[in-house]
Structures are given as C-alpha cells and as structure tokens.
PDB file of C-alpha atoms and ligand atoms in Angstrom:
ATOM      1  CA  MET A   1       0.000   0.000   0.000  1.00 52.00           C
ATOM      2  CA  THR A   2       1.165   3.492  -0.731  1.00 48.00           C
ATOM      3  CA  GLU A   3       2.603   4.987   2.447  1.00 51.00           C
ATOM      4  CA  LEU A   4       3.744   8.262   0.923  1.00 53.00           C
ATOM      5  CA  PRO A   5       1.906  11.535   1.513  1.00 57.00           C
ATOM      6  CA  GLY A   6       0.018  12.794  -1.554  1.00 58.00           C
ATOM      7  CA  SER A   7       2.673  15.371  -2.448  1.00 63.00           C
ATOM      8  CA  GLN A   8       5.351  12.706  -2.943  1.00 78.00           C
ATOM      9  CA  LEU A   9       3.331  10.337  -5.105  1.00 89.00           C
ATOM     10  CA  PRO A  10       4.519   9.784  -8.671  1.00 92.00           C
ATOM     11  CA  ARG A  11       2.698  11.884 -11.260  1.00 96.00           C
ATOM     12  CA  ILE A  12       1.843  10.796 -14.761  1.00 97.00           C
ATOM     13  CA  HIS A  13       2.632  12.836 -17.841  1.00 97.00           C
ATOM     14  CA  THR A  14       2.519  12.431 -21.579  1.00 98.00           C
ATOM     15  CA  ASP A  15       5.000  13.867 -24.037  1.00 98.00           C
ATOM     16  CA  GLY A  16       3.713  13.957 -27.619  1.00 97.00           C
ATOM     17  CA  VAL A  17       1.836  10.691 -27.195  1.00 98.00           C
ATOM     18  CA  SER A  18      -0.104   9.603 -30.289  1.00 98.00           C
ATOM     19  CA  ARG A  19      -1.723   6.449 -31.634  1.00 98.00           C
ATOM     20  CA  THR A  20      -2.570   5.563 -35.204  1.00 97.00           C
ATOM     21  CA  TYR A  21      -4.142   2.325 -36.361  1.00 94.00           C
ATOM     22  CA  PRO A  22      -3.690   0.819 -39.798  1.00 90.00           C
ATOM     23  CA  SER A  23      -6.968   0.742 -41.711  1.00 88.00           C
ATOM     24  CA  GLY A  24      -6.602  -0.976 -45.075  1.00 90.00           C
ATOM     25  CA  ASP A  25      -3.955   1.015 -46.940  1.00 89.00           C
ATOM     26  CA  ALA A  26      -4.593   4.102 -44.819  1.00 90.00           C
ATOM     27  CA  GLN A  27      -3.996   5.060 -41.194  1.00 90.00           C
ATOM     28  CA  VAL A  28      -6.609   6.121 -38.676  1.00 92.00           C
ATOM     29  CA  THR A  29      -5.347   8.576 -36.090  1.00 95.00           C
ATOM     30  CA  ALA A  30      -7.134   7.630 -32.882  1.00 97.00           C
ATOM     31  CA  LEU A  31      -5.045  10.095 -30.844  1.00 98.00           C
ATOM     32  CA  HIS A  32      -3.095  13.108 -32.090  1.00 97.00           C
ATOM     33  CA  PRO A  33       0.149  14.004 -30.261  1.00 97.00           C
ATOM     34  CA  PHE A  34      -0.777  14.992 -26.733  1.00 97.00           C
ATOM     35  CA  THR A  35       1.461  16.518 -24.074  1.00 97.00           C
ATOM     36  CA  HIS A  36       0.084  16.925 -20.578  1.00 97.00           C
ATOM     37  CA  ALA A  37       1.131  16.733 -16.944  1.00 97.00           C
ATOM     38  CA  PHE A  38      -1.792  15.216 -15.058  1.00 97.00           C
ATOM     39  CA  PRO A  39      -2.310  17.098 -11.817  1.00 95.00           C
ATOM     40  CA  PRO A  40      -3.377  15.357  -8.624  1.00 95.00           C
ATOM     41  CA  GLY A  41      -7.127  15.261  -8.091  1.00 95.00           C
ATOM     42  CA  LEU A  42      -9.968  14.164 -10.341  1.00 95.00           C
ATOM     43  CA  THR A  43      -9.568  14.632 -14.113  1.00 96.00           C
ATOM     44  CA  ALA A  44     -12.676  13.911 -16.187  1.00 95.00           C
ATOM     45  CA  VAL A  45     -12.118  12.804 -19.785  1.00 97.00           C
ATOM     46  CA  VAL A  46     -15.176  13.661 -21.859  1.00 95.00           C
ATOM     47  CA  GLY A  47     -16.080  13.534 -25.548  1.00 95.00           C
ATOM     48  CA  PRO A  48     -18.254  11.660 -28.037  1.00 95.00           C
ATOM     49  CA  SER A  49     -18.063   7.939 -28.673  1.00 94.00           C
ATOM     50  CA  GLY A  50     -15.114   7.029 -30.908  1.00 94.00           C
ATOM     51  CA  SER A  51     -13.223  10.249 -30.116  1.00 96.00           C
ATOM     52  CA  GLY A  52     -10.183   8.495 -28.584  1.00 97.00           C
ATOM     53  CA  LYS A  53     -10.883   8.444 -24.833  1.00 97.00           C
ATOM     54  CA  SER A  54     -10.246   4.742 -24.275  1.00 95.00           C
ATOM     55  CA  THR A  55      -7.218   4.900 -26.577  1.00 97.00           C
ATOM     56  CA  LEU A  56      -5.751   7.568 -24.293  1.00 97.00           C
ATOM     57  CA  LEU A  57      -6.496   5.575 -21.131  1.00 97.00           C
ATOM     58  CA  ASN A  58      -4.986   2.395 -22.562  1.00 95.00           C
ATOM     59  CA  LEU A  59      -1.793   4.305 -23.386  1.00 97.00           C
ATOM     60  CA  LEU A  60      -1.658   5.845 -19.905  1.00 98.00           C
ATOM     61  CA  ALA A  61      -2.034   2.350 -18.470  1.00 96.00           C
ATOM     62  CA  GLY A  62       0.677   0.910 -20.703  1.00 95.00           C
ATOM     63  CA  PHE A  63      -1.790  -1.653 -22.075  1.00 93.00           C
ATOM     64  CA  ASP A  64      -1.185  -0.147 -25.501  1.00 95.00           C
ATOM     65  CA  THR A  65       2.009   1.281 -27.026  1.00 96.00           C
ATOM     66  CA  PRO A  66       2.075   4.803 -28.461  1.00 97.00           C
ATOM     67  CA  THR A  67       2.899   5.312 -32.143  1.00 97.00           C
ATOM     68  CA  SER A  68       4.963   8.299 -31.028  1.00 97.00           C
ATOM     69  CA  GLY A  69       5.839   9.975 -27.759  1.00 98.00           C
ATOM     70  CA  ARG A  70       6.225   8.866 -24.177  1.00 97.00           C
ATOM     71  CA  VAL A  71       4.206   8.223 -21.045  1.00 98.00           C
ATOM     72  CA  THR A  72       6.205   8.959 -17.904  1.00 98.00           C
ATOM     73  CA  VAL A  73       5.251   8.090 -14.332  1.00 98.00           C
ATOM     74  CA  GLY A  74       7.516   9.840 -11.850  1.00 96.00           C
ATOM     75  CA  ASP A  75      10.912   9.247 -13.466  1.00 95.00           C
ATOM     76  CA  THR A  76       9.914   6.062 -15.262  1.00 97.00           C
ATOM     77  CA  ASP A  77       9.311   5.840 -19.002  1.00 98.00           C
ATOM     78  CA  LEU A  78       6.412   3.385 -18.929  1.00 97.00           C
ATOM     79  CA  HIS A  79       7.003   1.885 -22.366  1.00 97.00           C
ATOM     80  CA  ALA A  80      10.756   1.515 -21.867  1.00 97.00           C
ATOM     81  CA  LEU A  81       9.993  -1.179 -19.285  1.00 97.00           C
ATOM     82  CA  GLY A  82       9.841  -4.816 -20.290  1.00 95.00           C
ATOM     83  CA  GLU A  83       6.444  -6.539 -20.179  1.00 93.00           C
ATOM     84  CA  ALA A  84       7.045  -8.169 -16.759  1.00 95.00           C
ATOM     85  CA  GLU A  85       8.579  -5.024 -15.269  1.00 96.00           C
ATOM     86  CA  ARG A  86       5.646  -2.991 -16.530  1.00 96.00           C
ATOM     87  CA  ALA A  87       3.204  -5.411 -14.911  1.00 92.00           C
ATOM     88  CA  ASP A  88       5.032  -5.028 -11.572  1.00 92.00           C
ATOM     89  CA  PHE A  89       5.144  -1.271 -12.013  1.00 95.00           C
ATOM     90  CA  ARG A  90       1.403  -1.176 -12.665  1.00 93.00           C
ATOM     91  CA  LEU A  91       0.689  -3.283  -9.641  1.00 91.00           C
ATOM     92  CA  ALA A  92       2.703  -0.888  -7.462  1.00 93.00           C
ATOM     93  CA  HIS A  93       1.285   2.395  -8.739  1.00 95.00           C
ATOM     94  CA  TYR A  94      -2.009   1.925 -10.589  1.00 95.00           C
ATOM     95  CA  GLY A  95      -5.581   0.919 -10.037  1.00 94.00           C
ATOM     96  CA  PHE A  96      -7.971   0.237 -12.935  1.00 91.00           C
ATOM     97  CA  VAL A  97     -11.703   0.149 -13.407  1.00 89.00           C
ATOM     98  CA  PHE A  98     -12.165  -0.738 -17.059  1.00 85.00           C
ATOM     99  CA  GLN A  99     -15.285  -1.782 -18.913  1.00 74.00           C
ATOM    100  CA  ASN A 100     -14.266  -5.395 -19.327  1.00 71.00           C
ATOM    101  CA  HIS A 101     -13.896  -5.946 -15.598  1.00 67.00           C
ATOM    102  CA  ASN A 102     -11.283  -8.668 -15.998  1.00 82.00           C
ATOM    103  CA  LEU A 103     -12.320 -10.373 -12.804  1.00 92.00           C
ATOM    104  CA  VAL A 104     -10.737 -13.799 -12.460  1.00 93.00           C
ATOM    105  CA  SER A 105     -13.652 -16.151 -13.165  1.00 94.00           C
ATOM    106  CA  ILE A 106     -12.592 -18.931 -10.777  1.00 96.00           C
ATOM    107  CA  LEU A 107     -12.004 -16.595  -7.831  1.00 96.00           C
ATOM    108  CA  SER A 108     -14.723 -15.284  -5.518  1.00 97.00           C
ATOM    109  CA  ALA A 109     -15.426 -11.561  -5.222  1.00 97.00           C
ATOM    110  CA  GLN A 110     -13.368 -11.531  -2.008  1.00 97.00           C
ATOM    111  CA  GLU A 111     -10.443 -13.354  -3.647  1.00 96.00           C
ATOM    112  CA  ASN A 112     -10.551 -11.052  -6.656  1.00 96.00           C
ATOM    113  CA  VAL A 113     -10.251  -8.007  -4.388  1.00 96.00           C
ATOM    114  CA  GLU A 114      -7.441  -9.699  -2.456  1.00 97.00           C
ATOM    115  CA  PHE A 115      -5.575 -10.608  -5.626  1.00 94.00           C
ATOM    116  CA  PRO A 116      -3.336  -7.489  -5.914  1.00 92.00           C
ATOM    117  CA  LEU A 117      -2.391  -7.960  -2.252  1.00 94.00           C
ATOM    118  CA  THR A 118      -1.635 -11.648  -2.846  1.00 93.00           C
ATOM    119  CA  LEU A 119       0.686 -10.674  -5.708  1.00 90.00           C
ATOM    120  CA  ALA A 120       2.323  -8.100  -3.427  1.00 89.00           C
ATOM    121  CA  GLY A 121       3.034 -10.771  -0.795  1.00 92.00           C
ATOM    122  CA  ILE A 122       0.715  -9.328   1.888  1.00 94.00           C
ATOM    123  CA  ALA A 123      -0.079 -11.829   4.675  1.00 96.00           C
ATOM    124  CA  PRO A 124      -3.418 -13.697   4.354  1.00 96.00           C
ATOM    125  CA  ARG A 125      -5.052 -12.213   7.415  1.00 96.00           C
ATOM    126  CA  GLN A 126      -4.247  -8.605   6.472  1.00 96.00           C
ATOM    127  CA  ARG A 127      -5.366  -9.345   2.955  1.00 96.00           C
ATOM    128  CA  ARG A 128      -8.703 -10.699   4.073  1.00 96.00           C
ATOM    129  CA  GLU A 129      -9.391  -7.770   6.374  1.00 96.00           C
ATOM    130  CA  ARG A 130      -8.462  -5.165   3.792  1.00 96.00           C
ATOM    131  CA  ALA A 131     -10.516  -6.871   1.040  1.00 97.00           C
ATOM    132  CA  ARG A 132     -13.510  -7.224   3.364  1.00 97.00           C
ATOM    133  CA  ALA A 133     -13.355  -3.548   4.222  1.00 96.00           C
ATOM    134  CA  LEU A 134     -13.251  -2.594   0.540  1.00 94.00           C
ATOM    135  CA  LEU A 135     -16.150  -4.917  -0.337  1.00 96.00           C
ATOM    136  CA  ALA A 136     -18.161  -3.305   2.459  1.00 94.00           C
ATOM    137  CA  GLN A 137     -17.343   0.136   1.077  1.00 91.00           C
ATOM    138  CA  VAL A 138     -18.792  -0.813  -2.306  1.00 91.00           C
ATOM    139  CA  GLY A 139     -21.824  -2.365  -0.566  1.00 91.00           C
ATOM    140  CA  LEU A 140     -21.020  -5.980  -1.443  1.00 94.00           C
ATOM    141  CA  GLU A 141     -20.130  -7.538   1.901  1.00 94.00           C
ATOM    142  CA  LYS A 142     -22.908 -10.090   1.335  1.00 96.00           C
ATOM    143  CA  ARG A 143     -21.514 -11.071  -2.073  1.00 96.00           C
ATOM    144  CA  ALA A 144     -17.978 -11.866  -0.893  1.00 97.00           C
ATOM    145  CA  ALA A 145     -18.220 -15.597  -1.679  1.00 97.00           C
ATOM    146  CA  HIS A 146     -19.882 -15.162  -5.082  1.00 97.00           C
ATOM    147  CA  LEU A 147     -18.051 -15.995  -8.273  1.00 97.00           C
ATOM    148  CA  PRO A 148     -18.053 -13.336 -11.021  1.00 94.00           C
ATOM    149  CA  HIS A 149     -20.765 -15.147 -13.048  1.00 95.00           C
ATOM    150  CA  GLN A 150     -23.032 -14.976  -9.992  1.00 96.00           C
ATOM    151  CA  LEU A 151     -22.829 -11.186  -9.937  1.00 93.00           C
ATOM    152  CA  SER A 152     -24.796  -8.621 -11.937  1.00 89.00           C
ATOM    153  CA  GLY A 153     -22.862  -6.333 -14.290  1.00 85.00           C
ATOM    154  CA  GLY A 154     -23.041  -3.480 -11.794  1.00 85.00           C
ATOM    155  CA  GLU A 155     -21.897  -5.715  -8.929  1.00 89.00           C
ATOM    156  CA  ALA A 156     -18.963  -7.017 -10.953  1.00 90.00           C
ATOM    157  CA  GLN A 157     -18.043  -3.421 -11.690  1.00 87.00           C
ATOM    158  CA  ARG A 158     -18.061  -2.618  -7.982  1.00 90.00           C
ATOM    159  CA  VAL A 159     -15.853  -5.636  -7.238  1.00 93.00           C
ATOM    160  CA  ALA A 160     -13.454  -4.309  -9.886  1.00 93.00           C
ATOM    161  CA  LEU A 161     -13.540  -0.925  -8.134  1.00 92.00           C
ATOM    162  CA  ALA A 162     -12.793  -2.503  -4.743  1.00 95.00           C
ATOM    163  CA  ARG A 163      -9.879  -4.367  -6.336  1.00 95.00           C
ATOM    164  CA  ALA A 164      -8.618  -1.139  -7.955  1.00 94.00           C
ATOM    165  CA  LEU A 165      -8.635   0.641  -4.594  1.00 94.00           C
ATOM    166  CA  VAL A 166      -7.263  -2.139  -2.427  1.00 94.00           C
ATOM    167  CA  ARG A 167      -3.643  -0.945  -2.600  1.00 93.00           C
ATOM    168  CA  ASP A 168      -4.459   2.775  -2.475  1.00 93.00           C
ATOM    169  CA  PRO A 169      -2.809   3.443  -5.847  1.00 95.00           C
ATOM    170  CA  ALA A 170      -1.144   6.739  -6.782  1.00 96.00           C
ATOM    171  CA  ILE A 171      -2.886   6.633 -10.175  1.00 97.00           C
ATOM    172  CA  LEU A 172      -6.431   5.446 -10.649  1.00 96.00           C
ATOM    173  CA  LEU A 173      -7.803   5.006 -14.178  1.00 96.00           C
ATOM    174  CA  ALA A 174     -11.507   4.433 -14.741  1.00 94.00           C
ATOM    175  CA  ASP A 175     -13.371   3.989 -18.038  1.00 91.00           C
ATOM    176  CA  GLU A 176     -17.033   4.890 -17.406  1.00 86.00           C
ATOM    177  CA  PRO A 177     -17.206   3.269 -13.986  1.00 81.00           C
ATOM    178  CA  THR A 178     -20.721   4.553 -13.327  1.00 76.00           C
ATOM    179  CA  GLY A 179     -22.063   3.363 -16.696  1.00 74.00           C
ATOM    180  CA  ASN A 180     -23.902   0.229 -15.503  1.00 70.00           C
ATOM    181  CA  LEU A 181     -25.022   1.513 -12.147  1.00 75.00           C
ATOM    182  CA  ASP A 182     -28.265   2.896 -10.777  1.00 77.00           C
ATOM    183  CA  SER A 183     -27.956   6.466  -9.541  1.00 78.00           C
ATOM    184  CA  HIS A 184     -27.625   5.586  -5.853  1.00 79.00           C
ATOM    185  CA  THR A 185     -24.863   3.055  -6.448  1.00 78.00           C
ATOM    186  CA  GLY A 186     -23.271   5.398  -8.967  1.00 79.00           C
ATOM    187  CA  GLU A 187     -23.041   8.074  -6.282  1.00 81.00           C
ATOM    188  CA  ARG A 188     -21.358   5.663  -3.920  1.00 81.00           C
ATOM    189  CA  VAL A 189     -18.835   4.673  -6.596  1.00 83.00           C
ATOM    190  CA  LEU A 190     -18.138   8.336  -7.264  1.00 85.00           C
ATOM    191  CA  GLU A 191     -17.474   8.961  -3.591  1.00 87.00           C
ATOM    192  CA  LEU A 192     -14.967   6.130  -3.666  1.00 88.00           C
ATOM    193  CA  LEU A 193     -13.226   7.683  -6.686  1.00 90.00           C
ATOM    194  CA  THR A 194     -13.235  11.240  -5.346  1.00 91.00           C
ATOM    195  CA  ALA A 195     -11.847  10.285  -1.899  1.00 91.00           C
ATOM    196  CA  PRO A 196      -8.419   9.278  -3.315  1.00 93.00           C
ATOM    197  CA  ALA A 197      -8.457  12.401  -5.505  1.00 94.00           C
ATOM    198  CA  ARG A 198      -8.910  14.517  -2.361  1.00 93.00           C
ATOM    199  CA  ALA A 199      -6.021  12.613  -0.781  1.00 93.00           C
ATOM    200  CA  GLY A 200      -3.669  13.699  -3.578  1.00 94.00           C
ATOM    201  CA  ARG A 201      -3.971  10.691  -5.868  1.00 95.00           C
ATOM    202  CA  THR A 202      -4.316  11.195  -9.630  1.00 97.00           C
ATOM    203  CA  VAL A 203      -7.738   9.924 -10.650  1.00 97.00           C
ATOM    204  CA  ILE A 204      -8.489   9.924 -14.385  1.00 97.00           C
ATOM    205  CA  LEU A 205     -12.081   9.144 -15.216  1.00 95.00           C
ATOM    206  CA  ILE A 206     -13.800   8.749 -18.593  1.00 95.00           C
ATOM    207  CA  THR A 207     -17.426   9.681 -18.285  1.00 91.00           C
ATOM    208  CA  HIS A 208     -20.484  10.512 -20.380  1.00 87.00           C
ATOM    209  CA  ASP A 209     -22.326  11.743 -17.346  1.00 83.00           C
ATOM    210  CA  ARG A 210     -22.466  15.537 -17.024  1.00 83.00           C
ATOM    211  CA  GLU A 211     -23.068  15.385 -13.273  1.00 80.00           C
ATOM    212  CA  VAL A 212     -19.979  13.236 -12.841  1.00 83.00           C
ATOM    213  CA  ALA A 213     -17.916  15.538 -15.054  1.00 86.00           C
ATOM    214  CA  ALA A 214     -19.079  18.530 -13.018  1.00 87.00           C
ATOM    215  CA  LEU A 215     -17.441  17.032  -9.910  1.00 88.00           C
ATOM    216  CA  ALA A 216     -14.022  16.899 -11.547  1.00 93.00           C
ATOM    217  CA  ASP A 217     -11.156  19.237 -10.665  1.00 94.00           C
ATOM    218  CA  HIS A 218      -9.883  19.186 -14.261  1.00 94.00           C
ATOM    219  CA  THR A 219     -11.437  18.307 -17.617  1.00 95.00           C
ATOM    220  CA  LEU A 220      -9.967  16.943 -20.833  1.00 96.00           C
ATOM    221  CA  ARG A 221     -12.245  17.200 -23.848  1.00 96.00           C
ATOM    222  CA  VAL A 222     -11.498  14.731 -26.644  1.00 97.00           C
ATOM    223  CA  LYS A 223     -12.786  15.245 -30.180  1.00 96.00           C
ATOM    224  CA  ASP A 224     -11.615  13.350 -33.265  1.00 96.00           C
ATOM    225  CA  GLY A 225      -8.460  12.293 -31.434  1.00 97.00           C
ATOM    226  CA  GLU A 226      -7.554  15.826 -30.325  1.00 97.00           C
ATOM    227  CA  VAL A 227      -7.381  16.387 -26.593  1.00 97.00           C
ATOM    228  CA  MET A 228      -8.107  19.841 -25.247  1.00 96.00           C
ATOM    229  CA  VAL A 229      -7.346  20.811 -21.682  1.00 94.00           C
ATOM    230  CA  GLU A 230     -10.183  22.913 -20.345  1.00 89.00           C
ATOM    231  CA  GLY A 231      -9.332  25.941 -18.237  1.00 70.00           C
ATOM    232  CA  ALA A 232      -8.942  25.205 -14.563  1.00 54.00           C
ATOM    233  CA  LYS A 233     -12.011  26.136 -12.614  1.00 51.00           C
ATOM    234  CA  VAL A 234     -11.304  29.132 -10.423  1.00 48.00           C
ATOM    235  CA  ALA A 235     -13.581  29.802  -7.483  1.00 43.00           C
ATOM    236  CA  VAL A 236     -15.181  33.256  -7.534  1.00 44.00           C
ATOM    237  CA  SER A 237     -13.973  33.918  -3.993  1.00 40.00           C
ATOM    238  CA  SER A 238     -10.338  33.436  -4.999  1.00 39.00           C
ATOM    239  CA  LEU A 239     -10.822  35.670  -8.062  1.00 42.00           C
ATOM    240  CA  SER A 240     -12.188  38.477  -5.925  1.00 40.00           C
ATOM    241  CA  SER A 241      -9.067  38.378  -3.751  1.00 41.00           C
ATOM    242  CA  VAL A 242      -6.830  39.139  -6.735  1.00 44.00           C
ATOM    243  CA  PRO A 243      -5.716  42.789  -6.567  1.00 45.00           C
ATOM    244  CA  LEU A 244      -7.161  44.784  -9.447  1.00 43.00           C
ATOM    245  CA  SER A 245      -4.256  47.199  -9.894  1.00 43.00           C
TER     246      SER A 245
HETATM  247  N1  ADP B   1      -7.648  -1.756 -31.961  1.00 59.69           N
HETATM  248  C1  ADP B   1      -8.085  -0.837 -32.836  1.00 59.69           C
HETATM  249  N2  ADP B   1      -7.888  -0.979 -34.165  1.00 59.69           N
HETATM  250  C2  ADP B   1      -8.326  -0.057 -35.043  1.00 59.69           C
HETATM  251  N3  ADP B   1      -8.979   1.065 -34.698  1.00 59.69           N
HETATM  252  C3  ADP B   1      -9.227   1.263 -33.399  1.00 59.69           C
HETATM  253  C4  ADP B   1      -8.792   0.337 -32.392  1.00 59.69           C
HETATM  254  N4  ADP B   1      -9.170   0.811 -31.170  1.00 59.69           N
HETATM  255  C5  ADP B   1      -9.812   1.970 -31.398  1.00 59.69           C
HETATM  256  N5  ADP B   1      -9.833   2.253 -32.737  1.00 59.69           N
HETATM  257  C6  ADP B   1     -10.424   3.454 -33.356  1.00 59.69           C
HETATM  258  O1  ADP B   1      -9.895   4.598 -32.723  1.00 59.69           O
HETATM  259  C7  ADP B   1     -10.906   5.582 -32.525  1.00 59.69           C
HETATM  260  C8  ADP B   1     -11.011   5.938 -31.045  1.00 59.69           C
HETATM  261  O2  ADP B   1     -11.550   4.827 -30.327  1.00 59.69           O
HETATM  262  P1  ADP B   1     -11.742   4.836 -28.754  1.00 59.69           P
HETATM  263  O3  ADP B   1     -10.506   5.352 -28.124  1.00 59.69           O
HETATM  264  O4  ADP B   1     -12.189   3.481 -28.350  1.00 59.69           O
HETATM  265  O5  ADP B   1     -12.917   5.907 -28.574  1.00 59.69           O
HETATM  266  P2  ADP B   1     -13.822   6.269 -27.304  1.00 59.69           P
HETATM  267  O6  ADP B   1     -13.293   5.531 -26.107  1.00 59.69           O
HETATM  268  O7  ADP B   1     -13.732   7.760 -27.173  1.00 59.69           O
HETATM  269  O8  ADP B   1     -15.217   5.851 -27.645  1.00 59.69           O
HETATM  270  C9  ADP B   1     -12.174   5.013 -33.116  1.00 59.69           C
HETATM  271  O9  ADP B   1     -12.303   5.501 -34.412  1.00 59.69           O
HETATM  272  C10 ADP B   1     -11.923   3.517 -33.103  1.00 59.69           C
HETATM  273  O10 ADP B   1     -12.644   2.896 -34.123  1.00 59.69           O
HETATM  274 MG1   MG B   2     -14.294   4.076 -24.859  1.00 59.69          MG
END
C-alpha cells in the first residue's frame, strides 16, 4: 500500500503521445500528439463515442504502445519497461476500473479483491481484512463468496472498483465506472473515486455523465483524437481576492 503523503506520489505525464491504427492502406489517427502533466485530483475525460478516450487511457495504463511519444510516471518511461517489469510497475502504482472488468472467473469476489495484495506478498489475514473492508465500502459484503458469473454487471463493476482501490494506488484510471449503475450506487462509486483524488492521488475518469464531469477538478475534452485541456475552474472567492491594480 502506498505509504507516501500525496505530495510525494509519482505523477503521470505524456509527451507527444499519439496512436494511429492501420486501416486498409490508410492510417486512422485515434489520438493526435498529446502533451500533458496530469495534476493530482480528479480529471474527467469527456467527448463523443469514438473520439479516442479509451485509446488515451490504454496508453496511460501501458496496455497499448504509443505510435509516437512517451508516457512517464515519476521518473519512469512506462514503455521503456519490459512486459514483466511494466506489470510489476502497474501493480505498485495503478488501479484500474475498465469496462471489461477482468475479474478472475474462478475466484470469488473476495479473492478477486485480495488478488493485488496476494501478488504483493501481503499476509493472508491482512489481505482478508483489507478486502472485506473494501467490499463493504462498495456495498457488497454479502456477495464476498460469489463468483463473477453470480454477480450482476453493476456488482462485478463494484468488485473491480474494490480491487482497484485495495492498494491505495497513486494513479487510478476508470473507463465509465458509473455506466452500468443505478444512480444511488453510482453516487457511492463516485465517492470512492473522489476520496483518493482529495487525498492527492491522480484519478483519471472517462465519463459521459455531465453530473460526474461537473465534480471533476480538471477536464480533458477529446474530439476526433484531439485532446483539449479545459481551463482550470477558479472559485469566484479566490478571483475576488486578486488585486485589481
Ligand atoms: N484496436 C483498434 N484498431 C483499429 N482502430 C481502433 C482500435 N481501437 C480503437 N480504434 C479506433 O480509434 C478511434 C477511437 O476509439 P476509442 O478510443 O475506443 O474511442 P472512445 O473511447 O472515445 O469511444 C475510433 O475511431 C476507433 O474505431
Ligand atoms: Mg471508450
């Protein structure tokens, strides 16, 4: 688990990151070169379907390789790592809530949440307690023994969220995590994503939901593979304290 205070956590940045896909004889540019230092807090990634949001998240995660440019986390060039090193690096610094939940089908909800701790060599008892606490936070304490196929889509998504949070990652990536959820559960999930953002983690969230986007500290708007950084929101009270002369 991350023991560092928020200010010392590794930050993620991109340096001219782009992605093109071959399409017949031509190339489709899913993401134009994008340079950005992600600040701590909640960044919402918004834009129409097919605009390049998931492409960006997959590059930030190191699941996909950029056509050009670099993704850096702290001092580490993510794509310069070997496959196994990158997997270890991810485990240490990232949490994911992606649309294909990737729960392990033969493990119970509890075991799925414990899994990152198992890989990190955390003792069984600590693991169990931490996973139980996370399952309770997502409202699934009664589903701990269920296998993924015994869960609804929304429940599986919440198990994936509990697993993403179990090691208190510095960087949390979520691709429409409130998509399958009723509004009450969606609110609970949002609370669980905003809490780490308040604690100085970098939370990057793709969403179609305006209410969710309105909660974000920062917004990236993606259109036809171009990412625009929207102006930081400035509270009126802090504006009024700026001297006019
Ligand atoms: N593996 C792939 N091969 C070819 N084209 C792809 C691939 N993945 C995404 N694309 C294309 O890249 C564009 C952006 O896709 P995506 O990032 O999934 O959009 P979004 O998440 O905003 O809906 C789309 O035109 C999509 O068809
Ligand atoms: Mg997508």
